[in-house]
Short mmCIF file of C-alpha atoms in Angstrom, two decimals:
data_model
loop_
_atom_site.label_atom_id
_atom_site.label_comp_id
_atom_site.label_asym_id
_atom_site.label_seq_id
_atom_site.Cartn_x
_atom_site.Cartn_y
_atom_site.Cartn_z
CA UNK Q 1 -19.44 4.93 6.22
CA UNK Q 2 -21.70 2.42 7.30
CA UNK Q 3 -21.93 -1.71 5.94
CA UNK Q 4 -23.86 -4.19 6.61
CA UNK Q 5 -21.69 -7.34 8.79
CA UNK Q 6 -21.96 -9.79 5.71
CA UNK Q 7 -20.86 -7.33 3.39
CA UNK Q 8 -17.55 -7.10 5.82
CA UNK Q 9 -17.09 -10.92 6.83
CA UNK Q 10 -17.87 -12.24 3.52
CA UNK Q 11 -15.46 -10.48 2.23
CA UNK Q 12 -13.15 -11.32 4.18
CA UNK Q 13 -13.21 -14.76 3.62
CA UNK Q 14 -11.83 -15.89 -0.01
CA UNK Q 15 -12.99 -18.81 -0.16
CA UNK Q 16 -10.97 -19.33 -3.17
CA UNK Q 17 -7.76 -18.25 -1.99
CA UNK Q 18 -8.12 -20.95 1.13
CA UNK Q 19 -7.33 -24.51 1.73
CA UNK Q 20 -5.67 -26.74 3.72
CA UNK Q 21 -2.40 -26.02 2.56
CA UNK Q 22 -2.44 -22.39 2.97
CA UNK Q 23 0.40 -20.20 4.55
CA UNK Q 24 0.63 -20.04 8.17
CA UNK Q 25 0.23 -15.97 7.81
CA UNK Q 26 -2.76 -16.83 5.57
CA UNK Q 27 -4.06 -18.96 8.14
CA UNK Q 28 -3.46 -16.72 11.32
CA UNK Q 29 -5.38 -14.52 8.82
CA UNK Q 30 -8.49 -16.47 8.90
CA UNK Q 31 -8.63 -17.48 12.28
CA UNK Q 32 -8.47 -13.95 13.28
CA UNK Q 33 -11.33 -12.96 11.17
CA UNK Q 34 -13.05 -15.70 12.53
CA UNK Q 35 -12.69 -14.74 16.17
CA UNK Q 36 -13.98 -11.49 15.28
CA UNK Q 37 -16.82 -13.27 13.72
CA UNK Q 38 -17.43 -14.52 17.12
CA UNK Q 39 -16.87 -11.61 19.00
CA UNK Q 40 -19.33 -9.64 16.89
CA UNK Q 41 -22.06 -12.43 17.33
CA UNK Q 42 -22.33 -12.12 20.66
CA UNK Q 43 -22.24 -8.81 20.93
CA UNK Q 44 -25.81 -7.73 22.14
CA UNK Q 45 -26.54 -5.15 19.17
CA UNK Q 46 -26.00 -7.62 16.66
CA UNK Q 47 -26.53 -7.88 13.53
CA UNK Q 48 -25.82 -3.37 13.85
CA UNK Q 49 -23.81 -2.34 11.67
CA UNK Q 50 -20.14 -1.13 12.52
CA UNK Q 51 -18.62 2.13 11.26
CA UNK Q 52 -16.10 2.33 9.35
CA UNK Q 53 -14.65 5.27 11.42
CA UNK Q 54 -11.15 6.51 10.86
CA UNK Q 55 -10.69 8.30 13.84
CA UNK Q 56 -10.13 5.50 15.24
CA UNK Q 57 -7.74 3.91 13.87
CA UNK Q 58 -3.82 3.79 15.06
CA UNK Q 59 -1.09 3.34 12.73
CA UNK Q 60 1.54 1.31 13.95
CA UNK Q 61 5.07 3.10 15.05
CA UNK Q 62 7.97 2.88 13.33
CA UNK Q 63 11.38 1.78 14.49
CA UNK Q 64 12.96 5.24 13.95
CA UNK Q 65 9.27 7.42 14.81
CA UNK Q 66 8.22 9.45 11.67
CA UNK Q 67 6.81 12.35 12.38
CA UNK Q 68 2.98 13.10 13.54
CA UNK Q 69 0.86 14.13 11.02
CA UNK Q 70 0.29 17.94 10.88
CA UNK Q 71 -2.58 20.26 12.85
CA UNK Q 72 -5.56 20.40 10.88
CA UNK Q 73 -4.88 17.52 8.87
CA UNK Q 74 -7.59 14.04 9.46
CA UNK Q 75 -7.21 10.92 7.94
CA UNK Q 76 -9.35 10.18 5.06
CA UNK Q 77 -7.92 7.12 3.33
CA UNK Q 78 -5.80 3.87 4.16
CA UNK Q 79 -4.93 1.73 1.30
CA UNK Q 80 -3.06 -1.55 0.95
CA UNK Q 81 -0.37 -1.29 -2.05
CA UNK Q 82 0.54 -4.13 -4.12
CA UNK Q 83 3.28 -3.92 -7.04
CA UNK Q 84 7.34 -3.37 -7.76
CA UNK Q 85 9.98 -1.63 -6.73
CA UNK Q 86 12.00 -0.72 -10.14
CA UNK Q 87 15.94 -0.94 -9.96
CA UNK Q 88 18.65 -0.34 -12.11
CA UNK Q 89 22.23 -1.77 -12.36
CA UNK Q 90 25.64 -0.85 -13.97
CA UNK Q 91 26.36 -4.38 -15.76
CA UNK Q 92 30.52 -3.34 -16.17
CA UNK Q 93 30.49 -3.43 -12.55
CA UNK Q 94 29.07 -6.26 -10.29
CA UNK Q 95 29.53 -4.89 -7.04
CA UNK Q 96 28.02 -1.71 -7.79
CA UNK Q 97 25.10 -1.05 -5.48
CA UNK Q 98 21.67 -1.60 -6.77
CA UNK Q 99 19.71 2.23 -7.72
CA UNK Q 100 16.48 2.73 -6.91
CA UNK Q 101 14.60 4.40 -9.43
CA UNK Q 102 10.85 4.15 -8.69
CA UNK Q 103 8.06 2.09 -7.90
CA UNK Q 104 4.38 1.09 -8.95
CA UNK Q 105 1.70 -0.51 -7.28
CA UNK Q 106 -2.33 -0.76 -7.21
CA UNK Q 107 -3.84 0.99 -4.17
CA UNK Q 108 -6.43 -0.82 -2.60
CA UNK Q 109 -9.40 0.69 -0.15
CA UNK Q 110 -8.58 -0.93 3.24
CA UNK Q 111 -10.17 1.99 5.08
CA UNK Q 112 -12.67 -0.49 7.34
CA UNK Q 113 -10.18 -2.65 7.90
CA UNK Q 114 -8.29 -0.46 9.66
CA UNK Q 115 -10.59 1.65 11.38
CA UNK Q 116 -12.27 -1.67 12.98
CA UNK Q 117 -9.75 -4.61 12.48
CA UNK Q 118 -5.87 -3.50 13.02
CA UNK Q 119 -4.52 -6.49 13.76
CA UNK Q 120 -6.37 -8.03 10.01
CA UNK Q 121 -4.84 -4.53 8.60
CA UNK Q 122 -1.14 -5.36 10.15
CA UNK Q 123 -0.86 -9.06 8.63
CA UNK Q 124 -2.36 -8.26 4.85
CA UNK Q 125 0.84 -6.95 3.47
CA UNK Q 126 2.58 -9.93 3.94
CA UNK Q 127 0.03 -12.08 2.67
CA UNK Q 128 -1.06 -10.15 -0.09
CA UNK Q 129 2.69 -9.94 -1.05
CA UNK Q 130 2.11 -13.85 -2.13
CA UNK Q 131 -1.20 -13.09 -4.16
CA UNK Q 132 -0.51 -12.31 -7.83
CA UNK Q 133 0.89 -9.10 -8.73
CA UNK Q 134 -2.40 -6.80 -10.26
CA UNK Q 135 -2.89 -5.42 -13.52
CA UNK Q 136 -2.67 -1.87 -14.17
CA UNK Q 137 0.05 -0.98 -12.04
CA UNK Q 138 0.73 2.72 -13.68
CA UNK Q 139 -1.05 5.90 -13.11
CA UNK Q 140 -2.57 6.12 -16.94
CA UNK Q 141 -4.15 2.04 -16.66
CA UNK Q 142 -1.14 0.59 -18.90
CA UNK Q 143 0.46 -2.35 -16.97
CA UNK Q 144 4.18 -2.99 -16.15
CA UNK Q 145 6.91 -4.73 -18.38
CA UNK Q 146 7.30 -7.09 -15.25
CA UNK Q 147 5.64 -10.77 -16.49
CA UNK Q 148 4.52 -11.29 -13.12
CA UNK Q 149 2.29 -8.54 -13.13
CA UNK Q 150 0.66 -9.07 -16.56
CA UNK Q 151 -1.23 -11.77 -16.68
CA UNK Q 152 -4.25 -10.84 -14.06
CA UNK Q 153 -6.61 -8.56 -14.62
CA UNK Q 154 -9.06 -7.76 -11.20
CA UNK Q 155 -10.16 -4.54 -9.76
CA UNK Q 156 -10.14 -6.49 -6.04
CA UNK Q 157 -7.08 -7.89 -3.98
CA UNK Q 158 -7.42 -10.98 -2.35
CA UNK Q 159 -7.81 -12.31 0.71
CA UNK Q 160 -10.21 -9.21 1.72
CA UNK Q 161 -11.45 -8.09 -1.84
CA UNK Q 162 -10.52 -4.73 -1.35
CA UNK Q 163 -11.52 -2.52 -3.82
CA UNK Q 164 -9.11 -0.50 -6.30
CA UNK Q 165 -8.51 3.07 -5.57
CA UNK Q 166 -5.73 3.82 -7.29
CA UNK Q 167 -2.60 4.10 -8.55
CA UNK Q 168 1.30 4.97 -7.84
CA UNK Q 169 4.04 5.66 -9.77
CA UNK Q 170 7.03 8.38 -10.52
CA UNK Q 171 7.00 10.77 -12.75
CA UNK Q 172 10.21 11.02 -12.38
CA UNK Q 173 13.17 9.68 -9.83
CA UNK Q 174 12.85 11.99 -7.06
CA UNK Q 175 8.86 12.25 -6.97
CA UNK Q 176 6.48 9.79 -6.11
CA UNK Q 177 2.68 10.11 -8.15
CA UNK Q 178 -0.64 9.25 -6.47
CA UNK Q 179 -3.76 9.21 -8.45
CA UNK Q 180 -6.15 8.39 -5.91
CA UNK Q 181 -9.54 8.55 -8.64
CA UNK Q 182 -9.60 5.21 -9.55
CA UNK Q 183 -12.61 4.19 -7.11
CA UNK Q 184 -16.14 3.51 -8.86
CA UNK Q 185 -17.45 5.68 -6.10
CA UNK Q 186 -16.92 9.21 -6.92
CA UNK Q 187 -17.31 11.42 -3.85
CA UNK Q 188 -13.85 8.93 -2.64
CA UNK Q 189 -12.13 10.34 -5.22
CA UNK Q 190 -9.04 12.21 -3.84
CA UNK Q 191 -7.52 13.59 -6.50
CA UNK Q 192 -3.39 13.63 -7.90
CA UNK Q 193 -0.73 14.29 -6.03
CA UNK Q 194 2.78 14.74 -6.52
CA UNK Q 195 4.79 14.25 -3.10
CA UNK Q 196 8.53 13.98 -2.02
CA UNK Q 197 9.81 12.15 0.70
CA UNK Q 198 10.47 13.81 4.02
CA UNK Q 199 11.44 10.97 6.38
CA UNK Q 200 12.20 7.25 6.60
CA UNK Q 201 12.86 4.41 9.07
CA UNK Q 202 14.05 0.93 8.60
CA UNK Q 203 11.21 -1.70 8.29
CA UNK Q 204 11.18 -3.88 11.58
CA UNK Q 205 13.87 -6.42 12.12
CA UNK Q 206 11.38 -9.06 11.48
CA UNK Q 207 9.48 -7.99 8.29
CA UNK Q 208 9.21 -10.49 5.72
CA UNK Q 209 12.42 -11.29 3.65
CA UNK Q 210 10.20 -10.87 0.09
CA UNK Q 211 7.43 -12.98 -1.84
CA UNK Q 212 7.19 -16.65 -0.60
CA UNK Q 213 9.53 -15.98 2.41
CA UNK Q 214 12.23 -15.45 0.18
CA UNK Q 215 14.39 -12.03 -0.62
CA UNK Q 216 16.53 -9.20 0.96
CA UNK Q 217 14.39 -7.87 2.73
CA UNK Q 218 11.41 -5.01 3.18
CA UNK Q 219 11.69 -1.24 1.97
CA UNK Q 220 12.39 1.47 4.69
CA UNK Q 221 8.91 2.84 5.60
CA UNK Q 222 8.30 6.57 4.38
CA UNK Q 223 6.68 10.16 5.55
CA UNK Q 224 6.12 11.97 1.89
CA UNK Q 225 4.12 15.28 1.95
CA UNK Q 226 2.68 16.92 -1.38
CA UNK Q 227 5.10 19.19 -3.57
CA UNK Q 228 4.35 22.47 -5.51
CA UNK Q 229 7.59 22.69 -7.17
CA UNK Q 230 11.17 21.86 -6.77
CA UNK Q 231 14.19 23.34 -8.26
CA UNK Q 232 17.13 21.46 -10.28
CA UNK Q 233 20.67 21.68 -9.91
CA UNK Q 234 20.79 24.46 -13.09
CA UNK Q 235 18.45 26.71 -11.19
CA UNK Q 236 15.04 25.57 -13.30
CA UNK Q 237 11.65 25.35 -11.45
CA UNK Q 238 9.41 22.78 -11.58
CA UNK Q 239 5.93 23.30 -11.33
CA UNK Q 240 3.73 20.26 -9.91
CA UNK Q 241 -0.41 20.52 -10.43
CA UNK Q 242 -1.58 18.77 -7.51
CA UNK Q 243 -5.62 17.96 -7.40
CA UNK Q 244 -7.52 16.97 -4.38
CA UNK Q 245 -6.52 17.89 -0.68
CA UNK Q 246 -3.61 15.46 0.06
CA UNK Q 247 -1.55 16.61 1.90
CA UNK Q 248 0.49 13.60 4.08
CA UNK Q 249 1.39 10.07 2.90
CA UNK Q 250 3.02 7.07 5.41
CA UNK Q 251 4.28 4.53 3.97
CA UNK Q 252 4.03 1.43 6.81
CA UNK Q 253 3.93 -2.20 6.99
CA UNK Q 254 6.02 -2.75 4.25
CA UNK Q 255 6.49 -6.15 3.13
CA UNK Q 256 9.48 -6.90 0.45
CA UNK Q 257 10.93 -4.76 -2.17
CA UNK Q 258 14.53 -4.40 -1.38
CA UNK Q 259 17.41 -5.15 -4.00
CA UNK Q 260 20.19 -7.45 -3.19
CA UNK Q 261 23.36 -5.88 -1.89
CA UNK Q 262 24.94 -5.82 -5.48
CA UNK Q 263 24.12 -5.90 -8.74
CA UNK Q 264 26.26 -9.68 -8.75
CA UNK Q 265 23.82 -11.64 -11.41
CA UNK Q 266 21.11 -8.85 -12.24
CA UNK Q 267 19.95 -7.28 -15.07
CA UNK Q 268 20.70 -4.18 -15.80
CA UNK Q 269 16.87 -3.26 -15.12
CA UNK Q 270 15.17 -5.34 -12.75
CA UNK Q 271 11.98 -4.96 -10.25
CA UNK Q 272 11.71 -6.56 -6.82
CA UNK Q 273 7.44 -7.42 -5.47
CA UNK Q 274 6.63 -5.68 -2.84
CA UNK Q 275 3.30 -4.71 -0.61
CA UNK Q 276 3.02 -1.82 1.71
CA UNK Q 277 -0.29 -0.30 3.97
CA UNK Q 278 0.19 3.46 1.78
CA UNK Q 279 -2.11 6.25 2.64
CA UNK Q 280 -2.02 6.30 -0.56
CA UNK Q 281 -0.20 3.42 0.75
CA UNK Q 282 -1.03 3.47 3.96
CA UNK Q 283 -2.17 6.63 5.55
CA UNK Q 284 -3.24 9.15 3.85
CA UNK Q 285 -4.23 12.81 5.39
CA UNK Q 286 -6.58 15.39 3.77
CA UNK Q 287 -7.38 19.05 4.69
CA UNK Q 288 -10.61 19.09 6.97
#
């Protein structure tokens, strides 16, 4: 994939979404995007246009490793994800441990970014954590029940108007849904696919508390792989109808999400904001 370098650096830069009083992230944003700026200016070839290349790029290690992605297997997607991480609380007891059950978020092409600018890829899940939360957060286009994530209705996340690509949800508590044919370009369509989660590791010790510097912290980061079935405690099979070639899904870079210690003061429903780099959510791998 080849674009041109105004199509990339102009949309980069929000204008909208800038001003004096920005974030310091937000800021070390721009100012990074504006070296490169400089860096591509004076490169001789200029104005050639970069590819967007995704053999290049190098997602970041985790604290605990996760594993390598599988022989065969070449990346075809990273995505930035914006949206909740769903929780549920037993009210008749206060100290009883918050319980994950789900998440959803917007997937956002972030492919370019990644393959050419890293270190833009490593700071947007931070920042974008502070944007507004984006409509359409479930698989089927309805939005969430959370208020914050009601009200705005773009197919592009700010600060680097990436475009949507699709969505994530569960279908249920122990599997995690990607429909990845949300894009308005058709042959980047990758399909649905129902996954389960192999391996985690603890977000860094300095990831981002939650939105506006303030929470408990950022969700573990994830290795999911796709699932063909899975059977329950009573002996029943499960049959999932995957589409597409996904086959690997990293979640990295996660920014937020995680529940307070207790359920002291909660509902007995509540969602945390969270962002994430998914291949999806952050790196996704497809059959070559």
């Amino acid at each position: 994939m080849r674009l041109s370098l105004t199509t990339i650096f102009l949309a980069l830069f929000t204008t909208s979404s800038f001003s004096s009083d920005s974030s310091p992230l937000l800021s070390s944003f721009y100012r990074a995007v504006g070296e490169h700026v400089a860096k591509v200016r004076s490169d001789p070839s200029f104005p050639t246009s970069p590819t967007c290349d995704l053999a290049s790029a190098t997602p970041p290690t985790a604290p605990t490793p996760l594993p390598s992605p599988s022989s065969g297997l070449t990346l075809n997607l990273v995505a930035i994800g914006r949206g909740i991480q769903n929780y549920t609380c037993d009210l008749a007891n206060s100290t009883a441990t918050p319980v994950p059950v789900g998440a959803l978020a917007a997937l956002f092409n972030a492919s370019c970014v990644a393959s050419l600018y890293p270190d833009l890829l490593s700071m947007l899940p931070a920042i974008v954590l502070d944007e507004d939360c984006p409509v359409s957060l479930t698989g089927d286009g309805t939005t969430t029940s959370d208020d914050e994530c009601e009200d705005e209705n773009t197919s592009q996340l700010s600060p680097a108007n990436l475009d949507l690509s699709g969505h994530h949800y569960f279908i249920d508590t122990t599997t995690p849904t990607f429909n990845l044919n949300a894009s308005s370009i058709s042959t980047e369509e990758l399909g649905l696919v129902y996954a389960k989660k192999v391996n985690t590791s603890s977000a860094p010790s300095d990831a981002v508390l939650g939105q506006y510097g303030q929470g408990n912290g950022s969700v573990a980061w994830l290795f999911l792989e796709r699932k063909s079935e899975a059977t329950d405690s009573d002996g029943a099979v499960s049959r999932y109808y995957n589409t597409g070639k996904v086959e690997q899904i990293y979640r990295l870079n996660t920014a937020g999400g995680n529940a307070p210690e207790n359920c002291t003061g909660m509902s007995a429903e509540f969602s945390v904001q969270y962002a994430a780099d998914i291949t999806l959510s952050v790196d996704v791998l497809t059959n070559t």
